[in-house]
Amino acid sequence: GQNIDQPTEMTATEGAIVQINCTYQTSGFNGLFWYQQHAGEAPTFLSYNVLDGLEEKGRFSSFLSRSKGYSYLLLKELQMKDSASYLCAVRDSNYQLIWGAGTKLIIKP
Amino acid sequence: IAGITQAPTSQILAAGRRMTLRCTQDMRHNAMYWYRQDLGLGLRLIHYSNTAGTTGKGEVPDGYSVSRANTDDFPLTLASAVPSQTSVYFCASSPGGEGEQFFGPGTRLTVL
């Protein structure tokens, strides 16, 4: 079966750095996405990785290792507004997205 | 209209009733999707459409139907609602099979 694993919840301090991990087992791989979802709102796109390595976009970076079935999202200089759920999704061989359950990130002052 | 809209925002429905959730996008995207989101679970694909006139089944299609008569609209119908269909429903679109998906604001549906 297809499976995306990420921690259920993480807590971090304002101004710090946090790394959210995602491991996957899917039928085929055509890219990995990270989305942010604030409570009661729709998911919004953060990053996309299809090749191994690090993609940096401002305070957010995403890393992919296809051989390990592993990705992480790195958030730097945390702000209170970063409190949200972070969703990892893999596009499979049918070009459909398989979603993890999401990691709820709590930022404390 | 800017992006994707969904209607209604929320709905309480009696079991056995028929209900259509509406989704409209103005980005001229070819592909559209319907997901449900339940606590503790990832988004699960109900149905999708790669282009106007075609539809396909996702992971959890039972009890739901869709149509795609034109590029902009992708309604989701529950023929006879059951309590297990209580969920938050998101419509999404993308330019094609590749590329990021853009999400509507969601419909919170409660079936009693």
Coordinates of N, CA and C in Angstrom, one line a residue:
Chain A
G1 N 0.8 -1.2 0.0 CA 0.0 0.0 0.0 C 0.9 1.2 0.0
Q2 N 0.2 2.4 -0.1 CA 0.9 3.6 -0.2 C 0.8 4.3 1.2
N3 N 1.9 4.9 1.6 CA 2.0 5.4 3.0 C 2.9 6.6 3.0
I4 N 2.4 7.7 3.7 CA 3.1 8.9 4.0 C 3.1 9.1 5.5
D5 N 4.3 9.1 6.1 CA 4.4 9.3 7.6 C 5.0 10.6 7.9
Q6 N 4.4 11.3 8.9 CA 5.0 12.6 9.4 C 4.5 12.6 10.9
P7 N 5.3 13.4 11.7 CA 4.9 13.5 13.1 C 3.6 14.2 13.2
T8 N 2.8 13.8 14.2 CA 1.5 14.4 14.4 C 1.6 15.8 14.9
E9 N 2.5 16.1 15.8 CA 2.6 17.4 16.4 C 4.0 17.8 16.8
M10 N 4.4 19.0 16.6 CA 5.7 19.5 17.1 C 5.5 20.9 17.7
T11 N 6.4 21.2 18.7 CA 6.4 22.5 19.3 C 7.8 23.1 19.2
A12 N 7.8 24.4 18.9 CA 9.0 25.1 18.7 C 8.9 26.5 19.3
T13 N 10.0 27.2 19.4 CA 10.0 28.6 20.0 C 10.1 29.6 18.9
E14 N 9.5 30.7 19.1 CA 9.6 31.8 18.2 C 11.0 32.2 18.0
G15 N 11.4 32.4 16.7 CA 12.8 32.8 16.4 C 13.7 31.6 16.2
A16 N 13.3 30.4 16.5 CA 14.1 29.2 16.4 C 14.0 28.6 15.0
I17 N 14.6 27.4 14.8 CA 14.5 26.6 13.6 C 13.8 25.3 13.9
V18 N 13.0 24.8 13.0 CA 12.3 23.5 13.2 C 12.4 22.7 11.9
Q19 N 12.5 21.4 12.0 CA 12.6 20.5 10.9 C 11.5 19.5 11.0
I20 N 10.6 19.4 10.0 CA 9.5 18.5 9.9 C 9.8 17.4 8.9
N21 N 9.9 16.2 9.4 CA 10.2 15.1 8.5 C 9.0 14.4 7.9
C22 N 9.3 13.8 6.7 CA 8.2 13.1 6.0 C 8.9 11.9 5.4
T23 N 8.4 10.7 5.6 CA 8.9 9.5 4.9 C 7.7 8.9 4.1
Y24 N 8.1 8.3 3.0 CA 7.0 7.8 2.1 C 7.3 6.5 1.5
Q25 N 6.3 5.8 1.2 CA 6.3 4.5 0.4 C 5.1 4.6 -0.6
T26 N 5.4 4.8 -1.8 CA 4.4 5.0 -2.8 C 4.6 4.2 -4.0
S27 N 3.6 3.9 -4.8 CA 3.7 3.3 -6.1 C 4.2 4.3 -7.1
G28 N 5.5 4.4 -7.3 CA 6.0 5.4 -8.2 C 6.2 6.7 -7.5
F29 N 7.0 7.6 -8.1 CA 7.3 8.9 -7.5 C 7.5 9.9 -8.7
N30 N 6.6 10.9 -8.6 CA 6.7 12.0 -9.6 C 6.7 13.4 -8.9
G31 N 7.4 13.4 -7.7 CA 7.5 14.7 -7.0 C 6.9 14.7 -5.7
L32 N 7.4 15.6 -4.8 CA 6.9 15.7 -3.4 C 6.6 17.1 -3.2
F33 N 5.5 17.4 -2.5 CA 5.0 18.7 -2.2 C 4.9 18.9 -0.7
W34 N 5.1 20.1 -0.3 CA 4.7 20.6 1.1 C 3.7 21.7 1.0
Y35 N 2.7 21.6 1.8 CA 1.6 22.6 1.9 C 1.5 23.0 3.3
Q36 N 1.0 24.3 3.5 CA 0.7 24.8 4.8 C -0.8 24.9 4.9
Q37 N -1.3 24.6 6.1 CA -2.7 24.7 6.3 C -3.0 25.3 7.7
H38 N -3.5 26.6 7.7 CA -3.9 27.2 9.0 C -5.3 26.6 9.4
A39 N -5.5 26.5 10.7 CA -6.8 26.0 11.2 C -8.0 26.6 10.5
G40 N -8.9 25.8 10.0 CA -10.1 26.2 9.4 C -9.9 26.8 8.0
E41 N -8.7 26.7 7.4 CA -8.5 27.2 6.1 C -8.1 26.2 5.1
A42 N -7.9 26.6 3.8 CA -7.5 25.6 2.8 C -6.0 25.4 2.8
P43 N -5.5 24.3 2.3 CA -4.0 24.2 2.2 C -3.5 25.1 1.1
T44 N -2.3 25.6 1.4 CA -1.6 26.5 0.4 C -0.2 25.9 0.1
F45 N 0.2 26.0 -1.1 CA 1.5 25.4 -1.6 C 2.7 26.1 -1.0
L46 N 3.6 25.3 -0.6 CA 4.9 25.9 0.0 C 6.1 25.5 -0.9
S47 N 6.2 24.2 -1.3 CA 7.4 23.8 -2.0 C 7.2 22.5 -2.8
Y48 N 8.1 22.3 -3.7 CA 8.0 21.1 -4.6 C 9.4 20.6 -4.8
N49 N 9.7 19.3 -4.6 CA 10.9 18.7 -4.9 C 10.7 17.5 -5.8
V50 N 11.5 17.4 -6.9 CA 11.4 16.2 -7.7 C 12.8 15.6 -7.9
L51 N 13.9 16.4 -7.7 CA 15.2 15.9 -7.7 C 15.8 15.9 -6.3
D52 N 16.8 15.0 -6.0 CA 17.4 15.0 -4.7 C 18.1 16.4 -4.4
G53 N 18.0 16.8 -3.2 CA 18.7 18.0 -2.7 C 17.8 18.9 -2.0
L54 N 18.3 20.1 -1.8 CA 17.7 21.2 -1.1 C 17.1 22.3 -2.0
E55 N 15.9 22.6 -1.7 CA 15.2 23.8 -2.4 C 15.0 24.8 -1.3
E56 N 15.5 26.0 -1.6 CA 15.4 27.1 -0.6 C 14.4 28.2 -1.1
K57 N 13.5 28.6 -0.2 CA 12.6 29.7 -0.6 C 12.4 30.5 0.6
G58 N 13.2 31.6 0.8 CA 13.1 32.5 1.9 C 13.4 31.7 3.2
R59 N 12.5 31.8 4.1 CA 12.7 31.2 5.5 C 12.4 29.7 5.4
F60 N 11.8 29.2 4.3 CA 11.5 27.8 4.2 C 12.4 27.1 3.2
S61 N 12.8 25.9 3.6 CA 13.6 25.0 2.7 C 13.0 23.6 2.7
S62 N 13.2 22.9 1.6 CA 12.7 21.5 1.6 C 13.8 20.7 1.0
F63 N 13.9 19.5 1.6 CA 15.0 18.6 1.1 C 14.4 17.2 0.7
L64 N 15.0 16.6 -0.3 CA 14.5 15.3 -0.8 C 15.6 14.3 -1.0
S65 N 15.4 13.1 -0.5 CA 16.3 12.0 -0.8 C 15.4 10.9 -1.4
R66 N 15.4 10.7 -2.7 CA 14.5 9.7 -3.3 C 14.9 8.2 -2.9
S67 N 16.2 8.0 -2.8 CA 16.7 6.7 -2.4 C 16.2 6.2 -1.0
K68 N 16.1 7.2 -0.1 CA 15.7 6.9 1.2 C 14.2 7.1 1.4
G69 N 13.5 7.6 0.4 CA 12.0 7.9 0.6 C 11.8 8.9 1.7
Y70 N 12.5 10.0 1.7 CA 12.6 10.9 2.8 C 12.6 12.3 2.3
S71 N 11.9 13.2 3.1 CA 12.0 14.6 2.8 C 11.9 15.3 4.2
Y72 N 12.3 16.5 4.2 CA 12.0 17.4 5.4 C 11.8 18.8 4.9
L73 N 11.0 19.5 5.7 CA 10.7 20.9 5.6 C 11.4 21.6 6.7
L74 N 12.2 22.6 6.4 CA 13.0 23.4 7.4 C 12.4 24.8 7.5
L75 N 12.0 25.2 8.6 CA 11.5 26.5 8.8 C 12.4 27.3 9.7
K76 N 13.0 28.4 9.3 CA 13.9 29.2 10.0 C 13.2 30.5 10.6
E77 N 13.8 31.1 11.6 CA 13.4 32.3 12.2 C 11.8 32.3 12.4
L78 N 11.4 31.3 13.1 CA 10.0 31.0 13.3 C 9.3 32.2 13.8
Q79 N 8.1 32.4 13.2 CA 7.2 33.5 13.6 C 5.9 32.9 14.1
M80 N 5.1 33.6 14.9 CA 3.9 33.1 15.5 C 2.9 32.7 14.4
K81 N 3.0 33.4 13.2 CA 2.1 33.1 12.1 C 2.4 31.8 11.5
D82 N 3.6 31.2 11.8 CA 3.9 29.9 11.3 C 3.2 28.7 12.0
S83 N 2.5 29.0 13.0 CA 1.6 28.0 13.7 C 0.6 27.5 12.7
A84 N 0.7 26.3 12.3 CA -0.2 25.7 11.3 C 0.1 24.2 11.2
S85 N -0.7 23.6 10.3 CA -0.3 22.2 10.0 C 0.4 22.2 8.7
Y86 N 1.4 21.3 8.6 CA 2.2 21.2 7.4 C 2.0 19.8 6.8
L87 N 1.6 19.8 5.6 CA 1.2 18.6 4.9 C 2.2 18.2 3.8
C88 N 2.6 16.9 3.9 CA 3.5 16.3 2.9 C 2.7 15.5 1.9
A89 N 2.9 15.6 0.6 CA 2.2 14.9 -0.4 C 3.1 14.4 -1.5
V90 N 2.9 13.2 -1.9 CA 3.8 12.6 -3.0 C 2.9 12.3 -4.2
R91 N 3.4 12.7 -5.4 CA 2.6 12.4 -6.6 C 3.1 11.0 -7.1
D92 N 2.1 10.1 -7.2 CA 2.5 8.7 -7.5 C 2.5 8.5 -9.0
S93 N 2.6 7.2 -9.4 CA 2.8 6.9 -10.8 C 1.6 7.2 -11.6
N94 N 0.4 7.4 -11.0 CA -0.8 7.8 -11.7 C -1.0 9.4 -11.7
Y95 N 0.0 10.0 -11.2 CA 0.0 11.5 -11.1 C -1.1 12.0 -10.1
Q96 N -1.4 11.2 -9.2 CA -2.3 11.6 -8.1 C -1.5 11.9 -6.9
L97 N -2.0 12.8 -6.1 CA -1.3 13.2 -4.8 C -1.7 12.2 -3.7
I98 N -0.8 11.6 -3.0 CA -1.0 10.9 -1.8 C -0.5 11.7 -0.6
W99 N -1.4 11.9 0.3 CA -1.2 12.9 1.4 C -0.9 12.3 2.7
G100 N 0.1 12.9 3.5 CA 0.2 12.5 4.9 C -0.9 13.2 5.7
A101 N -1.0 12.8 6.9 CA -2.0 13.3 7.8 C -1.7 14.7 8.3
G102 N -0.5 15.2 8.1 CA -0.1 16.5 8.5 C 0.6 16.6 9.8
T103 N 1.4 17.6 10.0 CA 2.1 17.8 11.3 C 1.6 19.2 11.8
K104 N 1.1 19.2 13.0 CA 0.6 20.4 13.6 C 1.8 21.0 14.3
L105 N 2.2 22.3 13.9 CA 3.3 23.0 14.5 C 2.8 24.1 15.4
I106 N 3.2 24.0 16.7 CA 2.8 25.0 17.7 C 4.0 25.8 18.0
I107 N 3.9 27.1 17.8 CA 5.0 28.1 18.1 C 4.7 28.8 19.4
K108 N 5.7 28.7 20.3 CA 5.5 29.4 21.6 C 6.4 30.6 21.7
P109 N 6.0 31.6 22.4 CA 6.8 32.9 22.5 C 8.0 32.7 23.2
Chain B
I1 N -14.8 36.7 -9.5 CA -14.3 35.4 -8.9 C -12.8 35.4 -9.0
A2 N -12.1 35.0 -8.0 CA -10.7 35.0 -8.0 C -10.2 33.6 -7.5
G3 N -9.7 32.7 -8.4 CA -9.2 31.4 -7.9 C -10.4 30.4 -7.9
I4 N -10.6 29.8 -6.8 CA -11.6 28.7 -6.7 C -12.6 29.1 -5.6
T5 N -13.8 28.9 -5.9 CA -14.9 29.2 -4.9 C -15.7 27.9 -4.7
Q6 N -16.2 27.7 -3.5 CA -17.0 26.6 -3.2 C -18.2 27.0 -2.5
A7 N -19.3 26.3 -2.7 CA -20.6 26.6 -2.0 C -21.3 25.3 -1.7
P8 N -22.0 25.3 -0.5 CA -22.0 26.3 0.5 C -20.7 26.2 1.4
T9 N -20.6 27.2 2.3 CA -19.5 27.2 3.2 C -19.6 26.1 4.2
S10 N -20.8 25.9 4.7 CA -21.1 24.8 5.6 C -22.6 24.4 5.4
Q11 N -22.9 23.1 5.8 CA -24.2 22.6 5.7 C -24.5 21.5 6.7
I12 N -25.7 21.5 7.2 CA -26.1 20.4 8.1 C -27.2 19.7 7.3
L13 N -27.1 18.4 7.1 CA -27.9 17.6 6.2 C -28.5 16.4 7.0
A14 N -29.7 16.1 6.7 CA -30.3 14.9 7.3 C -29.9 13.7 6.4
A15 N -29.6 12.6 7.1 CA -29.2 11.3 6.4 C -30.3 11.0 5.4
G16 N -29.9 10.5 4.2 CA -30.8 10.1 3.2 C -31.1 11.2 2.2
R17 N -30.7 12.4 2.5 CA -31.0 13.5 1.6 C -29.9 13.6 0.5
R18 N -30.2 14.2 -0.6 CA -29.3 14.4 -1.7 C -28.7 15.8 -1.6
M19 N -27.4 15.9 -1.9 CA -26.7 17.2 -1.7 C -25.7 17.4 -2.8
T20 N -25.6 18.6 -3.4 CA -24.6 18.9 -4.3 C -23.7 20.0 -3.8
L21 N -22.4 19.7 -3.8 CA -21.4 20.7 -3.4 C -20.9 21.3 -4.7
R22 N -20.8 22.7 -4.7 CA -20.4 23.3 -5.9 C -19.0 23.8 -5.9
C23 N -18.3 23.8 -7.0 CA -16.9 24.2 -7.1 C -16.8 24.9 -8.5
T24 N -16.2 26.1 -8.4 CA -16.0 26.9 -9.7 C -14.6 27.5 -9.6
Q25 N -13.9 27.4 -10.7 CA -12.6 28.1 -10.8 C -12.5 28.9 -12.0
D26 N -11.7 30.0 -11.9 CA -11.6 31.0 -13.0 C -10.2 31.0 -13.6
M27 N -9.4 30.0 -13.3 CA -8.0 30.0 -13.7 C -7.8 29.2 -15.0
R28 N -8.9 28.7 -15.6 CA -8.8 27.9 -16.8 C -7.9 26.7 -16.7
H29 N -7.9 26.2 -15.4 CA -7.1 24.9 -15.2 C -7.8 23.7 -15.8
N30 N -7.1 22.8 -16.4 CA -7.6 21.6 -17.0 C -8.1 20.6 -15.9
A31 N -7.3 20.4 -14.9 CA -7.5 19.4 -13.9 C -8.2 19.9 -12.7
M32 N -9.2 19.1 -12.2 CA -9.9 19.5 -10.9 C -10.1 18.2 -10.1
Y33 N -10.2 18.5 -8.8 CA -10.2 17.4 -7.8 C -11.1 17.7 -6.7
W34 N -11.7 16.6 -6.1 CA -12.4 16.7 -4.9 C -11.8 15.8 -3.8
Y35 N -11.5 16.4 -2.6 CA -10.9 15.7 -1.5 C -11.9 15.8 -0.3
R36 N -11.7 14.9 0.6 CA -12.3 15.0 1.9 C -11.2 15.0 2.9
Q37 N -11.4 15.8 4.0 CA -10.3 15.9 5.1 C -11.0 15.5 6.4
D38 N -10.5 14.5 7.0 CA -11.0 14.1 8.3 C -9.9 14.1 9.3
L39 N -10.3 14.4 10.6 CA -9.3 14.5 11.7 C -8.4 13.3 11.7
G40 N -7.1 13.5 11.8 CA -6.1 12.4 11.9 C -5.8 11.7 10.6
L41 N -6.5 12.1 9.6 CA -6.2 11.4 8.3 C -5.8 12.5 7.3
G42 N -5.0 12.0 6.3 CA -4.6 12.9 5.2 C -5.8 13.2 4.3
L43 N -5.6 14.2 3.5 CA -6.6 14.5 2.4 C -6.8 13.2 1.6
R44 N -8.0 12.8 1.3 CA -8.3 11.6 0.5 C -9.0 12.1 -0.7
L45 N -8.6 11.6 -1.9 CA -9.1 11.9 -3.2 C -10.4 11.2 -3.4
I46 N -11.5 11.9 -3.7 CA -12.8 11.3 -4.0 C -13.0 11.0 -5.5
H47 N -12.9 12.1 -6.3 CA -13.0 12.0 -7.7 C -12.1 13.1 -8.3
Y48 N -11.7 12.9 -9.5 CA -10.9 13.9 -10.2 C -11.4 14.0 -11.7
S49 N -10.9 15.1 -12.3 CA -11.2 15.3 -13.7 C -9.9 15.9 -14.4
N50 N -9.3 15.2 -15.3 CA -8.1 15.7 -16.0 C -8.4 16.8 -17.0
T51 N -9.7 16.8 -17.6 CA -10.1 17.8 -18.5 C -11.6 17.8 -18.6
A52 N -12.1 18.8 -19.2 CA -13.6 18.9 -19.3 C -14.1 17.7 -20.1
G53 N -15.2 17.1 -19.6 CA -15.8 15.9 -20.3 C -15.3 14.6 -19.8
T54 N -14.3 14.6 -18.9 CA -13.7 13.3 -18.4 C -13.7 13.4 -16.9
T55 N -13.9 12.2 -16.2 CA -13.8 12.1 -14.8 C -13.2 10.8 -14.4
G56 N -12.7 10.7 -13.2 CA -12.1 9.4 -12.7 C -12.3 9.3 -11.2
K57 N -12.2 8.0 -10.8 CA -12.4 7.7 -9.4 C -11.1 7.8 -8.6
G58 N -11.2 8.4 -7.4 CA -10.1 8.4 -6.5 C -10.0 7.3 -5.5
E59 N -9.5 7.6 -4.4 CA -9.3 6.6 -3.3 C -10.7 6.2 -2.7
V60 N -11.6 7.2 -2.5 CA -12.8 6.9 -1.7 C -14.0 7.4 -2.5
P61 N -14.4 6.8 -3.6 CA -15.4 7.4 -4.5 C -16.9 6.9 -4.1
D62 N -17.0 5.9 -3.3 CA -18.3 5.3 -3.1 C -19.2 6.3 -2.4
G63 N -20.5 6.4 -2.9 CA -21.4 7.4 -2.4 C -21.4 8.8 -3.0
Y64 N -20.4 9.0 -3.9 CA -20.2 10.3 -4.5 C -20.2 10.2 -6.0
S65 N -20.7 11.2 -6.7 CA -20.6 11.3 -8.1 C -20.2 12.7 -8.5
V66 N -19.6 12.9 -9.7 CA -19.2 14.2 -10.2 C -19.5 14.3 -11.7
S67 N -19.5 15.5 -12.2 CA -19.6 15.7 -13.6 C -18.7 16.9 -13.9
R68 N -18.3 17.0 -15.2 CA -17.4 18.1 -15.6 C -17.9 18.5 -17.0
A69 N -19.0 19.2 -17.0 CA -19.6 19.7 -18.3 C -18.7 20.8 -19.0
N70 N -18.0 21.5 -18.2 CA -17.2 22.6 -18.8 C -15.9 22.7 -18.0
T71 N -15.0 23.6 -18.4 CA -13.7 23.8 -17.7 C -13.8 24.3 -16.3
D72 N -14.8 25.2 -16.0 CA -14.8 26.0 -14.8 C -15.5 25.2 -13.6
D73 N -16.5 24.4 -13.9 CA -17.3 23.8 -12.8 C -17.1 22.3 -12.6
F74 N -17.1 22.0 -11.3 CA -16.9 20.5 -11.0 C -17.7 20.2 -9.7
P75 N -19.0 20.0 -9.9 CA -19.9 19.7 -8.8 C -19.7 18.3 -8.2
L76 N -19.9 18.1 -6.9 CA -19.8 16.8 -6.3 C -21.2 16.6 -5.7
T77 N -21.8 15.4 -6.0 CA -23.1 15.1 -5.5 C -23.0 13.9 -4.6
L78 N -23.7 14.0 -3.5 CA -24.0 12.9 -2.5 C -25.4 12.4 -2.8
A79 N -25.6 11.3 -3.4 CA -26.9 10.8 -3.8 C -27.9 10.6 -2.6
S80 N -27.3 10.0 -1.5 CA -28.1 9.7 -0.3 C -27.1 9.8 0.9
A81 N -27.1 10.9 1.5 CA -26.0 11.2 2.5 C -26.1 10.2 3.7
V82 N -24.9 9.8 4.2 CA -24.8 9.0 5.4 C -23.9 9.7 6.4
P83 N -24.1 9.4 7.7 CA -23.3 10.1 8.7 C -21.8 10.0 8.5
S84 N -21.3 8.9 7.9 CA -19.8 8.8 7.6 C -19.3 9.8 6.6
Q85 N -20.2 10.5 5.9 CA -19.8 11.5 5.0 C -19.7 12.9 5.6
T86 N -19.8 12.9 6.9 CA -19.5 14.1 7.6 C -18.0 14.4 7.5
S87 N -17.7 15.6 7.0 CA -16.3 15.8 6.7 C -16.1 17.3 6.2
V88 N -14.9 17.7 6.0 CA -14.6 18.9 5.3 C -14.2 18.6 3.9
Y89 N -14.9 19.2 2.9 CA -14.6 18.8 1.5 C -13.9 20.0 0.8
F90 N -12.8 19.7 0.2 CA -12.0 20.6 -0.5 C -12.0 20.3 -2.0
C91 N -12.3 21.3 -2.8 CA -12.1 21.3 -4.3 C -10.7 21.9 -4.6
A92 N -10.1 21.3 -5.6 CA -8.8 21.8 -6.0 C -8.6 21.8 -7.5
S93 N -7.7 22.6 -8.0 CA -7.5 22.6 -9.5 C -6.0 22.7 -9.7
S94 N -5.6 22.3 -10.9 CA -4.2 22.5 -11.3 C -4.2 22.6 -12.8
P95 N -3.1 23.3 -13.4 CA -3.1 23.5 -14.8 C -3.1 22.2 -15.6
G96 N -2.5 21.2 -15.1 CA -2.5 19.9 -15.7 C -2.3 18.8 -14.7
G97 N -1.9 17.6 -15.1 CA -1.6 16.6 -14.2 C -0.4 16.9 -13.3
E98 N 0.5 17.7 -13.9 CA 1.7 18.2 -13.2 C 1.5 19.5 -12.6
G99 N 2.4 20.0 -11.7 CA 2.2 21.3 -11.1 C 1.4 21.2 -9.8
E100 N 1.5 22.3 -9.1 CA 0.8 22.4 -7.8 C -0.7 22.5 -8.0
Q101 N -1.4 22.1 -6.9 CA -2.8 22.2 -6.8 C -3.2 23.4 -6.0
F102 N -4.2 24.1 -6.5 CA -4.8 25.2 -5.8 C -6.1 24.8 -5.2
F103 N -6.3 25.2 -3.9 CA -7.5 24.7 -3.2 C -8.5 25.8 -3.0
G104 N -9.8 25.4 -3.0 CA -10.9 26.2 -2.6 C -11.0 26.3 -1.1
P105 N -11.8 27.2 -0.5 CA -11.9 27.4 0.9 C -12.5 26.2 1.7
G106 N -13.2 25.3 1.0 CA -13.7 24.1 1.7 C -15.2 24.3 2.0
T107 N -15.9 23.1 2.2 CA -17.3 23.1 2.6 C -17.3 22.1 3.8
R108 N -17.8 22.6 4.9 CA -17.9 21.7 6.1 C -19.3 21.1 6.1
L109 N -19.4 19.8 6.0 CA -20.7 19.1 5.8 C -20.9 18.2 7.0
T110 N -22.0 18.3 7.7 CA -22.4 17.5 8.8 C -23.7 16.7 8.4
V111 N -23.6 15.4 8.5 CA -24.8 14.6 8.1 C -25.3 13.9 9.4
L112 N -26.5 14.2 9.7 CA -27.1 13.7 11.0 C -28.1 12.6 10.7

